Amino acid sequence: MSTLLADLRLAWLLTRGSDRREWWRVGLTAVGAALATGIGLGVVALLSLDGFYSVSFGSGLFDSPSDRQNVSLALGLLLIPVLGFLGQCARIGAVHRDRRLAALRLAGAGPWQVRRIAALESGLACLAGAVVATAVVVPLLPYATAWAGVVVVAVPVLGAVVSAVALRRVVADPLGRVRRVRPVRGPGRWFGTATRLLAATAVFIALTPVFGSPVSFGLGPVAVLVLAVLFSLIAIWLSGASSRQLGEGFAAGTSRPALLIAAERMREDPWSTARTHAALLLVTVVGSGFAGVRQILLAGLEDMRRRGHLGTRMSYYTTGIDLTAAAILVAFALVLTALAVGTAESLATRRRGLAAQAAAGVPHAVLARALLLETALPLFPAIAVAGLGGTVISGWYGAAVSAHTDVPLPYAALLVPVGVYAACVLAAATSLPLLRRSVRPGELRYA
């Protein structure tokens, strides 16, 4: 306990000593923690209600306990991209603080202690965001007051744990060099085992109507979740594998400087993009699937309304659909921000090499194009597979309901990956101003 308190005191002193260039990282971490706190307080406020309530907003969607549980589950799933965003902020923070981490190493701190101190810095920033969010949300949601203290404590602890996991492969050397310990054999055995188990589960669900089963899956939440995660893992694997293959192919055959630089970077660390794009690909699968399902749902509801078979008001259903769409858009905005932060972290990690390239005469425009190609090339096949997975889910849903109503072609599912890909390239382009600062000759002083 005394060691933890000493590390926490060091983390507080380092946070207070942050310069102006680092406060944007602290601010982003606090914003992510505030969003996680707001989500947590919303979930506990909904779950604290017992029985039937007549809520003045939501068109009756928050009245019954079953509907509130479904909304709480959807809100809870938003914590996945939020935690991914906090992990990205912790990684870029460790690189920006490399000289202070090196000073701790020179003073006798071990590698794990340095990573723990960096994680506690993120926890303090999360605490600030959680307190501010609680002060704003609790007056609006009085039912969450009883659990507010638990959420305020849980969010910084969870943020510190996520930061420690994100920093587990970051090694700070005593001479001011921060490096990654990169996996050389792909994403590891856990990834492969999870993919095989999900694939076997998907086959079992698909064969259930044919051979029968004591557990009826149908097109329920379990089946949709299994398919979404399975397609996401396949897309993540494809992102890393295609990054290596594209890097080797372009490095051997291209004469364009920007493409050559990007290809060598992709070949050097093909799985870095896959780690950064994990949450993005999951949101793409869910978003494209939901776009097709939404199109089918609205057509079916309109047909039922015309025939007078609608059980309640049309606004009850459309409100739920619109809230789901809003949740997916929030998740998409979070993963795009995490992508931009990850691109900035990559620039900060390689700033000495970039400064050496600029000093050798490589134009700034060539380095900028190489940065965008590093994101665009491996992301294209992964986004295509993720969009295909969402289209399969929406097509499966359309086939299931086609016996009861006319089902339109879910073309909306095909448009989502196109928009996601364009947005990802634009998010990566937001780090271009940092590139000009990263190639300053002063960075060579620490090479």
Short mmCIF file of C-alpha atoms in Angstrom, two decimals:
data_model
loop_
_atom_site.label_atom_id
_atom_site.label_comp_id
_atom_site.label_asym_id
_atom_site.label_seq_id
_atom_site.Cartn_x
_atom_site.Cartn_y
_atom_site.Cartn_z
CA MET A 1 0.00 0.00 0.00
CA SER A 2 2.83 2.42 0.83
CA THR A 3 4.39 1.75 -2.59
CA LEU A 4 1.09 2.48 -4.31
CA LEU A 5 0.67 5.72 -2.37
CA ALA A 6 4.21 6.76 -3.27
CA ASP A 7 3.53 6.03 -6.96
CA LEU A 8 0.27 7.97 -6.74
CA ARG A 9 2.09 10.95 -5.23
CA LEU A 10 4.66 10.83 -8.05
CA ALA A 11 1.86 10.63 -10.61
CA TRP A 12 0.24 13.72 -9.06
CA LEU A 13 3.51 15.65 -9.12
CA LEU A 14 4.15 14.68 -12.76
CA THR A 15 0.62 15.69 -13.74
CA ARG A 16 1.03 19.09 -12.06
CA GLY A 17 4.36 19.52 -13.87
CA SER A 18 2.93 18.86 -17.32
CA ASP A 19 3.69 21.53 -19.87
CA ARG A 20 1.14 23.16 -22.14
CA ARG A 21 1.74 20.67 -24.95
CA GLU A 22 0.66 17.82 -22.68
CA TRP A 23 -2.50 19.36 -21.29
CA TRP A 24 -4.45 18.46 -24.42
CA ARG A 25 -3.80 14.78 -23.61
CA VAL A 26 -5.01 15.30 -20.05
CA GLY A 27 -8.08 17.09 -21.40
CA LEU A 28 -8.92 14.28 -23.84
CA THR A 29 -8.56 11.70 -21.07
CA ALA A 30 -10.85 13.75 -18.81
CA VAL A 31 -13.42 14.06 -21.60
CA GLY A 32 -13.41 10.30 -22.13
CA ALA A 33 -13.81 9.70 -18.40
CA ALA A 34 -16.64 12.23 -18.22
CA LEU A 35 -18.45 10.42 -21.02
CA ALA A 36 -17.94 7.06 -19.28
CA THR A 37 -19.27 8.56 -16.05
CA GLY A 38 -22.33 9.96 -17.80
CA ILE A 39 -23.04 6.58 -19.37
CA GLY A 40 -22.60 4.80 -16.05
CA LEU A 41 -24.88 7.22 -14.22
CA GLY A 42 -27.50 6.85 -16.96
CA VAL A 43 -27.40 3.07 -16.64
CA VAL A 44 -27.73 3.06 -12.83
CA ALA A 45 -30.52 5.65 -13.03
CA LEU A 46 -32.52 3.43 -15.37
CA LEU A 47 -31.87 0.25 -13.40
CA SER A 48 -32.81 1.92 -10.10
CA LEU A 49 -36.38 2.42 -11.32
CA ASP A 50 -38.69 -0.38 -10.23
CA GLY A 51 -41.94 -1.31 -11.90
CA PHE A 52 -43.91 0.76 -14.40
CA TYR A 53 -43.17 4.49 -14.66
CA SER A 54 -44.78 7.07 -16.88
CA VAL A 55 -41.80 9.02 -18.24
CA SER A 56 -42.66 12.30 -19.94
CA PHE A 57 -40.13 11.83 -22.75
CA GLY A 58 -39.11 8.93 -24.96
CA SER A 59 -42.60 8.11 -26.30
CA GLY A 60 -43.05 5.39 -23.68
CA LEU A 61 -39.68 3.74 -24.29
CA PHE A 62 -38.62 4.17 -20.65
CA ASP A 63 -41.90 3.17 -19.01
CA SER A 64 -41.65 -0.62 -18.66
CA PRO A 65 -38.81 -2.50 -16.87
CA SER A 66 -37.97 -4.64 -19.93
CA ASP A 67 -37.56 -1.58 -22.15
CA ARG A 68 -35.36 0.11 -19.56
CA GLN A 69 -33.16 -2.98 -19.37
CA ASN A 70 -32.72 -2.98 -23.13
CA VAL A 71 -31.80 0.71 -23.14
CA SER A 72 -29.36 0.13 -20.26
CA LEU A 73 -27.69 -2.70 -22.20
CA ALA A 74 -27.29 -0.44 -25.25
CA LEU A 75 -25.79 2.30 -23.07
CA GLY A 76 -23.43 -0.16 -21.42
CA LEU A 77 -22.09 -1.28 -24.79
CA LEU A 78 -20.98 2.31 -25.42
CA LEU A 79 -18.35 1.83 -22.71
CA ILE A 80 -16.35 -0.38 -25.13
CA PRO A 81 -15.30 2.46 -27.49
CA VAL A 82 -14.91 4.82 -24.52
CA LEU A 83 -12.39 2.49 -22.87
CA GLY A 84 -10.58 2.05 -26.17
CA PHE A 85 -10.31 5.82 -26.45
CA LEU A 86 -8.85 6.07 -22.93
CA GLY A 87 -6.29 3.41 -23.83
CA GLN A 88 -5.19 5.37 -26.89
CA CYS A 89 -4.80 8.52 -24.80
CA ALA A 90 -2.61 6.62 -22.32
CA ARG A 91 -0.34 5.32 -25.08
CA ILE A 92 0.30 8.70 -26.63
CA GLY A 93 0.81 10.18 -23.18
CA ALA A 94 3.58 7.71 -22.40
CA VAL A 95 5.51 8.74 -25.49
CA HIS A 96 5.21 12.45 -24.79
CA ARG A 97 6.53 11.91 -21.29
CA ASP A 98 9.52 9.80 -22.33
CA ARG A 99 12.18 12.06 -20.81
CA ARG A 100 10.44 12.16 -17.44
CA LEU A 101 9.96 8.40 -17.56
CA ALA A 102 13.65 8.06 -18.36
CA ALA A 103 14.48 10.19 -15.33
CA LEU A 104 12.49 7.81 -13.16
CA ARG A 105 14.41 4.88 -14.64
CA LEU A 106 17.71 6.62 -13.86
CA ALA A 107 16.49 7.16 -10.30
CA GLY A 108 16.02 3.40 -9.89
CA ALA A 109 12.38 2.79 -10.85
CA GLY A 110 11.65 -0.50 -12.57
CA PRO A 111 9.89 -0.78 -15.97
CA TRP A 112 6.60 -1.93 -14.42
CA GLN A 113 6.73 0.86 -11.82
CA VAL A 114 7.18 3.44 -14.56
CA ARG A 115 4.21 2.07 -16.45
CA ARG A 116 2.16 2.03 -13.23
CA ILE A 117 2.96 5.69 -12.56
CA ALA A 118 1.95 6.60 -16.12
CA ALA A 119 -1.30 4.68 -15.66
CA LEU A 120 -1.99 6.48 -12.39
CA GLU A 121 -1.55 9.81 -14.20
CA SER A 122 -4.38 8.74 -16.49
CA GLY A 123 -6.40 7.72 -13.44
CA LEU A 124 -6.06 11.22 -11.96
CA ALA A 125 -7.23 12.80 -15.20
CA CYS A 126 -10.15 10.35 -15.24
CA LEU A 127 -11.02 11.36 -11.67
CA ALA A 128 -11.25 15.02 -12.70
CA GLY A 129 -13.52 14.19 -15.63
CA ALA A 130 -15.68 11.89 -13.48
CA VAL A 131 -16.21 14.55 -10.80
CA VAL A 132 -17.21 17.19 -13.35
CA ALA A 133 -19.59 14.81 -15.14
CA THR A 134 -21.19 13.78 -11.85
CA ALA A 135 -21.76 17.39 -10.85
CA VAL A 136 -23.56 17.98 -14.16
CA VAL A 137 -25.52 14.72 -14.50
CA VAL A 138 -26.75 14.07 -10.93
CA PRO A 139 -29.05 17.14 -10.81
CA LEU A 140 -30.58 15.95 -14.10
CA LEU A 141 -30.87 12.30 -13.00
CA PRO A 142 -31.72 12.29 -9.28
CA TYR A 143 -32.28 8.51 -9.34
CA ALA A 144 -28.53 8.07 -9.88
CA THR A 145 -27.57 9.87 -6.66
CA ALA A 146 -27.30 6.69 -4.58
CA TRP A 147 -24.75 5.17 -6.97
CA ALA A 148 -22.92 8.37 -7.90
CA GLY A 149 -20.05 7.74 -5.47
CA VAL A 150 -19.52 4.21 -6.79
CA VAL A 151 -19.39 5.43 -10.39
CA VAL A 152 -17.00 8.28 -9.52
CA VAL A 153 -14.60 5.78 -7.93
CA ALA A 154 -15.06 3.03 -10.53
CA VAL A 155 -14.34 5.18 -13.60
CA PRO A 156 -10.82 6.36 -12.53
CA VAL A 157 -9.94 2.82 -11.38
CA LEU A 158 -11.14 1.39 -14.68
CA GLY A 159 -9.28 4.11 -16.58
CA ALA A 160 -6.05 3.33 -14.74
CA VAL A 161 -6.46 -0.40 -15.43
CA VAL A 162 -7.10 0.21 -19.13
CA SER A 163 -4.08 2.51 -19.27
CA ALA A 164 -1.89 -0.12 -17.59
CA VAL A 165 -3.03 -2.70 -20.14
CA ALA A 166 -2.41 -0.28 -23.01
CA LEU A 167 1.11 0.45 -21.69
CA ARG A 168 2.07 -3.16 -21.04
CA ARG A 169 4.34 -3.27 -24.12
CA VAL A 170 5.85 0.18 -23.64
CA VAL A 171 9.44 0.09 -22.34
CA ALA A 172 11.16 3.25 -21.10
CA ASP A 173 14.95 3.15 -21.32
CA PRO A 174 17.06 5.20 -18.89
CA LEU A 175 18.52 7.25 -21.75
CA GLY A 176 15.22 8.75 -22.85
CA ARG A 177 14.13 6.24 -25.49
CA VAL A 178 10.64 4.75 -25.51
CA ARG A 179 10.00 1.72 -27.66
CA ARG A 180 7.30 -0.86 -28.30
CA VAL A 181 7.85 -4.58 -27.82
CA ARG A 182 6.04 -5.72 -30.94
CA PRO A 183 4.43 -9.12 -31.43
CA VAL A 184 6.21 -10.95 -34.25
CA ARG A 185 3.73 -13.78 -34.81
CA GLY A 186 0.49 -11.99 -35.27
CA PRO A 187 -2.16 -11.23 -32.65
CA GLY A 188 -1.47 -14.28 -30.47
CA ARG A 189 -3.15 -17.50 -29.41
CA TRP A 190 -5.97 -15.83 -27.47
CA PHE A 191 -7.11 -14.07 -30.64
CA GLY A 192 -7.07 -17.30 -32.66
CA THR A 193 -8.87 -19.25 -29.93
CA ALA A 194 -11.60 -16.61 -29.65
CA THR A 195 -12.07 -16.56 -33.42
CA ARG A 196 -12.40 -20.35 -33.61
CA LEU A 197 -14.87 -20.47 -30.73
CA LEU A 198 -17.01 -17.73 -32.27
CA ALA A 199 -16.91 -19.44 -35.67
CA ALA A 200 -18.00 -22.74 -34.10
CA THR A 201 -20.80 -20.92 -32.23
CA ALA A 202 -21.96 -19.25 -35.45
CA VAL A 203 -22.08 -22.62 -37.23
CA PHE A 204 -24.02 -24.11 -34.31
CA ILE A 205 -26.54 -21.24 -34.42
CA ALA A 206 -26.92 -21.60 -38.19
CA LEU A 207 -27.57 -25.36 -37.92
CA THR A 208 -30.02 -25.05 -35.01
CA PRO A 209 -33.14 -24.78 -37.24
CA VAL A 210 -32.03 -27.87 -39.20
CA PHE A 211 -31.08 -30.33 -36.45
CA GLY A 212 -32.90 -28.77 -33.53
CA SER A 213 -31.49 -27.72 -30.17
CA PRO A 214 -32.67 -27.41 -26.57
CA VAL A 215 -31.63 -23.73 -26.80
CA SER A 216 -33.44 -21.66 -29.43
CA PHE A 217 -31.25 -18.89 -30.78
CA GLY A 218 -33.16 -17.71 -33.84
CA LEU A 219 -32.24 -14.13 -34.70
CA GLY A 220 -31.88 -13.07 -31.10
CA PRO A 221 -29.30 -10.77 -29.50
CA VAL A 222 -26.90 -13.67 -28.84
CA ALA A 223 -26.74 -14.64 -32.52
CA VAL A 224 -26.32 -11.05 -33.68
CA LEU A 225 -23.59 -10.37 -31.09
CA VAL A 226 -21.69 -13.54 -32.04
CA LEU A 227 -21.81 -12.68 -35.74
CA ALA A 228 -20.79 -9.05 -35.17
CA VAL A 229 -17.79 -9.95 -33.00
CA LEU A 230 -16.78 -12.78 -35.36
CA PHE A 231 -16.76 -10.53 -38.41
CA SER A 232 -14.87 -7.90 -36.41
CA LEU A 233 -12.14 -10.37 -35.44
CA ILE A 234 -11.85 -11.56 -39.04
CA ALA A 235 -11.56 -7.94 -40.18
CA ILE A 236 -8.87 -7.26 -37.54
CA TRP A 237 -6.89 -10.29 -38.68
CA LEU A 238 -7.29 -9.20 -42.30
CA SER A 239 -6.06 -5.71 -41.44
CA GLY A 240 -2.80 -7.04 -40.00
CA ALA A 241 -2.28 -9.73 -42.65
CA SER A 242 -3.04 -7.40 -45.55
CA SER A 243 -0.78 -4.73 -44.04
CA ARG A 244 2.16 -7.13 -44.15
CA GLN A 245 1.37 -8.42 -47.64
CA LEU A 246 0.74 -4.97 -49.08
CA GLY A 247 3.88 -3.62 -47.42
CA GLU A 248 6.07 -6.36 -48.87
CA GLY A 249 4.48 -6.07 -52.31
CA PHE A 250 4.68 -2.29 -52.61
CA ALA A 251 8.16 -2.12 -51.07
CA ALA A 252 9.46 -4.52 -53.71
CA GLY A 253 7.80 -2.98 -56.76
CA THR A 254 7.06 0.73 -56.28
CA SER A 255 9.19 3.71 -57.23
CA ARG A 256 6.98 6.34 -55.56
CA PRO A 257 8.69 7.73 -52.44
CA ALA A 258 5.53 8.19 -50.35
CA LEU A 259 4.27 4.69 -51.12
CA LEU A 260 7.71 3.21 -50.43
CA ILE A 261 7.92 4.87 -46.99
CA ALA A 262 4.39 3.73 -46.11
CA ALA A 263 5.11 0.19 -47.35
CA GLU A 264 8.25 -0.14 -45.25
CA ARG A 265 6.38 1.10 -42.19
CA MET A 266 3.55 -1.41 -42.82
CA ARG A 267 6.02 -4.25 -43.28
CA GLU A 268 7.94 -3.30 -40.13
CA ASP A 269 4.90 -3.41 -37.79
CA PRO A 270 1.85 -4.79 -39.63
CA TRP A 271 -0.22 -5.38 -36.49
CA SER A 272 -0.05 -1.84 -35.12
CA THR A 273 -2.89 -0.77 -37.44
CA ALA A 274 -4.95 -3.81 -36.46
CA ARG A 275 -4.71 -2.90 -32.77
CA THR A 276 -5.72 0.68 -33.50
CA HIS A 277 -8.62 -0.32 -35.76
CA ALA A 278 -10.15 -3.01 -33.53
CA ALA A 279 -13.01 -0.95 -32.06
CA LEU A 280 -13.49 0.86 -35.37
CA LEU A 281 -14.12 -2.39 -37.24
CA LEU A 282 -16.60 -3.58 -34.61
CA VAL A 283 -18.55 -0.32 -34.90
CA THR A 284 -18.48 -0.67 -38.71
CA VAL A 285 -20.01 -4.15 -38.53
CA VAL A 286 -22.68 -2.98 -36.09
CA GLY A 287 -23.34 0.25 -38.01
CA SER A 288 -23.70 -1.37 -41.43
CA GLY A 289 -25.87 -4.14 -40.02
CA PHE A 290 -28.07 -1.66 -38.21
CA ALA A 291 -28.44 0.51 -41.33
CA GLY A 292 -29.88 -2.43 -43.26
CA VAL A 293 -32.04 -3.62 -40.35
CA ARG A 294 -33.35 -0.08 -39.80
CA GLN A 295 -34.39 0.16 -43.44
CA ILE A 296 -36.25 -3.15 -43.19
CA LEU A 297 -37.81 -2.27 -39.83
CA LEU A 298 -39.16 1.08 -40.98
CA ALA A 299 -40.64 -0.47 -44.13
CA GLY A 300 -42.27 -3.23 -42.08
CA LEU A 301 -43.65 -0.82 -39.49
CA GLU A 302 -45.09 1.41 -42.19
CA ASP A 303 -46.76 -1.62 -43.78
CA MET A 304 -48.23 -2.69 -40.43
CA ARG A 305 -49.48 0.83 -39.77
CA ARG A 306 -51.30 0.93 -43.10
CA ARG A 307 -52.97 -2.40 -42.33
CA GLY A 308 -53.85 -1.34 -38.78
CA HIS A 309 -51.81 -4.10 -37.14
CA LEU A 310 -49.51 -1.81 -35.17
CA GLY A 311 -49.80 -2.55 -31.45
CA THR A 312 -48.96 0.95 -30.17
CA ARG A 313 -47.95 4.37 -31.42
CA MET A 314 -45.51 4.58 -34.30
CA SER A 315 -43.36 7.00 -32.29
CA TYR A 316 -42.66 4.25 -29.73
CA TYR A 317 -40.81 2.21 -32.33
CA THR A 318 -39.15 5.09 -34.16
CA THR A 319 -37.84 6.54 -30.90
CA GLY A 320 -36.11 3.29 -30.07
CA ILE A 321 -34.64 3.06 -33.57
CA ASP A 322 -33.45 6.67 -33.43
CA LEU A 323 -31.85 6.19 -29.99
CA THR A 324 -29.99 3.13 -31.28
CA ALA A 325 -28.77 5.13 -34.27
CA ALA A 326 -27.63 7.94 -31.96
CA ALA A 327 -25.71 5.46 -29.79
CA ILE A 328 -23.94 4.03 -32.84
CA LEU A 329 -23.06 7.53 -34.05
CA VAL A 330 -21.60 8.38 -30.63
CA ALA A 331 -19.54 5.18 -30.72
CA PHE A 332 -18.40 6.01 -34.25
CA ALA A 333 -17.33 9.50 -33.20
CA LEU A 334 -15.36 8.00 -30.31
CA VAL A 335 -13.52 5.45 -32.45
CA LEU A 336 -12.72 8.12 -35.03
CA THR A 337 -11.24 10.28 -32.29
CA ALA A 338 -9.28 7.27 -31.06
CA LEU A 339 -8.01 6.72 -34.61
CA ALA A 340 -6.83 10.33 -34.80
CA VAL A 341 -5.15 10.01 -31.40
CA GLY A 342 -3.52 6.72 -32.50
CA THR A 343 -2.15 8.37 -35.65
CA ALA A 344 -0.74 11.21 -33.55
CA GLU A 345 0.79 8.66 -31.19
CA SER A 346 2.46 6.93 -34.14
CA LEU A 347 3.92 10.25 -35.26
CA ALA A 348 5.20 11.04 -31.77
CA THR A 349 6.81 7.61 -31.51
CA ARG A 350 8.64 7.98 -34.83
CA ARG A 351 9.44 11.68 -34.62
CA ARG A 352 13.20 11.14 -34.55
CA GLY A 353 13.12 8.95 -37.64
CA LEU A 354 10.85 11.44 -39.38
CA ALA A 355 13.20 14.28 -38.45
CA ALA A 356 16.10 12.29 -39.91
CA GLN A 357 14.16 11.76 -43.16
CA ALA A 358 13.34 15.47 -43.37
CA ALA A 359 16.98 16.37 -42.70
CA ALA A 360 18.02 13.99 -45.49
CA GLY A 361 15.87 15.94 -47.94
CA VAL A 362 12.53 14.13 -47.99
CA PRO A 363 9.85 16.77 -48.73
CA HIS A 364 7.12 17.39 -46.20
CA ALA A 365 4.42 16.56 -48.78
CA VAL A 366 5.93 13.09 -49.31
CA LEU A 367 5.91 12.37 -45.56
CA ALA A 368 2.30 13.59 -45.32
CA ARG A 369 1.16 11.32 -48.15
CA ALA A 370 3.03 8.40 -46.58
CA LEU A 371 1.20 9.01 -43.29
CA LEU A 372 -2.21 8.88 -45.00
CA LEU A 373 -1.27 5.78 -47.00
CA GLU A 374 -0.30 3.95 -43.80
CA THR A 375 -3.91 4.33 -42.68
CA ALA A 376 -5.72 4.01 -46.01
CA LEU A 377 -4.02 0.93 -47.49
CA PRO A 378 -4.50 -1.69 -44.71
CA LEU A 379 -7.86 -0.25 -43.70
CA PHE A 380 -9.50 -0.74 -47.11
CA PRO A 381 -9.84 -4.57 -47.07
CA ALA A 382 -10.69 -4.60 -43.36
CA ILE A 383 -13.50 -2.05 -43.79
CA ALA A 384 -14.77 -3.99 -46.83
CA VAL A 385 -15.00 -7.22 -44.80
CA ALA A 386 -16.62 -5.41 -41.86
CA GLY A 387 -19.19 -3.84 -44.19
CA LEU A 388 -19.83 -7.25 -45.77
CA GLY A 389 -20.41 -8.71 -42.31
CA GLY A 390 -22.98 -6.05 -41.49
CA THR A 391 -24.68 -6.63 -44.84
CA VAL A 392 -24.88 -10.37 -44.09
CA ILE A 393 -26.51 -9.63 -40.72
CA SER A 394 -29.09 -7.29 -42.30
CA GLY A 395 -29.72 -9.79 -45.13
CA TRP A 396 -30.24 -12.55 -42.56
CA TYR A 397 -32.75 -10.38 -40.75
CA GLY A 398 -34.52 -9.58 -44.02
CA ALA A 399 -34.80 -13.28 -44.87
CA ALA A 400 -36.25 -13.98 -41.41
CA VAL A 401 -39.04 -11.38 -41.71
CA SER A 402 -39.76 -11.76 -45.43
CA ALA A 403 -42.53 -14.27 -44.71
CA HIS A 404 -44.56 -11.61 -42.87
CA THR A 405 -43.99 -8.45 -44.90
CA ASP A 406 -42.40 -7.11 -48.05
CA VAL A 407 -38.69 -6.62 -47.44
CA PRO A 408 -36.77 -3.94 -49.37
CA LEU A 409 -33.21 -4.49 -50.51
CA PRO A 410 -30.99 -3.31 -47.59
CA TYR A 411 -28.77 -1.12 -49.75
CA ALA A 412 -28.12 1.23 -46.82
CA ALA A 413 -25.80 -1.37 -45.32
CA LEU A 414 -23.51 -1.06 -48.34
CA LEU A 415 -23.21 2.71 -47.98
CA VAL A 416 -21.94 2.65 -44.39
CA PRO A 417 -18.42 1.24 -45.06
CA VAL A 418 -17.88 3.84 -47.81
CA GLY A 419 -18.64 6.66 -45.40
CA VAL A 420 -16.59 5.05 -42.63
CA TYR A 421 -13.56 4.70 -44.88
CA ALA A 422 -13.72 8.34 -46.00
CA ALA A 423 -14.15 9.50 -42.39
CA CYS A 424 -11.13 7.42 -41.28
CA VAL A 425 -8.87 9.02 -43.88
CA LEU A 426 -10.07 12.47 -42.78
CA ALA A 427 -9.46 11.55 -39.12
CA ALA A 428 -5.90 10.49 -39.95
CA ALA A 429 -5.41 13.78 -41.80
CA THR A 430 -6.09 15.72 -38.59
CA SER A 431 -2.62 14.69 -37.35
CA LEU A 432 -0.84 16.35 -40.28
CA PRO A 433 -0.22 19.61 -38.33
CA LEU A 434 1.66 17.52 -35.75
CA LEU A 435 3.85 16.14 -38.53
CA ARG A 436 5.40 19.55 -39.20
CA ARG A 437 6.35 19.85 -35.55
CA SER A 438 7.67 16.27 -35.41
CA VAL A 439 10.24 16.79 -38.19
CA ARG A 440 11.98 19.74 -36.57
CA PRO A 441 15.79 19.34 -36.58
CA GLY A 442 15.82 19.65 -32.79
CA GLU A 443 14.43 16.10 -32.51
CA LEU A 444 17.73 14.78 -33.91
CA ARG A 445 19.46 15.95 -30.73
CA TYR A 446 17.89 13.04 -28.85
CA ALA A 447 18.39 10.33 -31.49
#
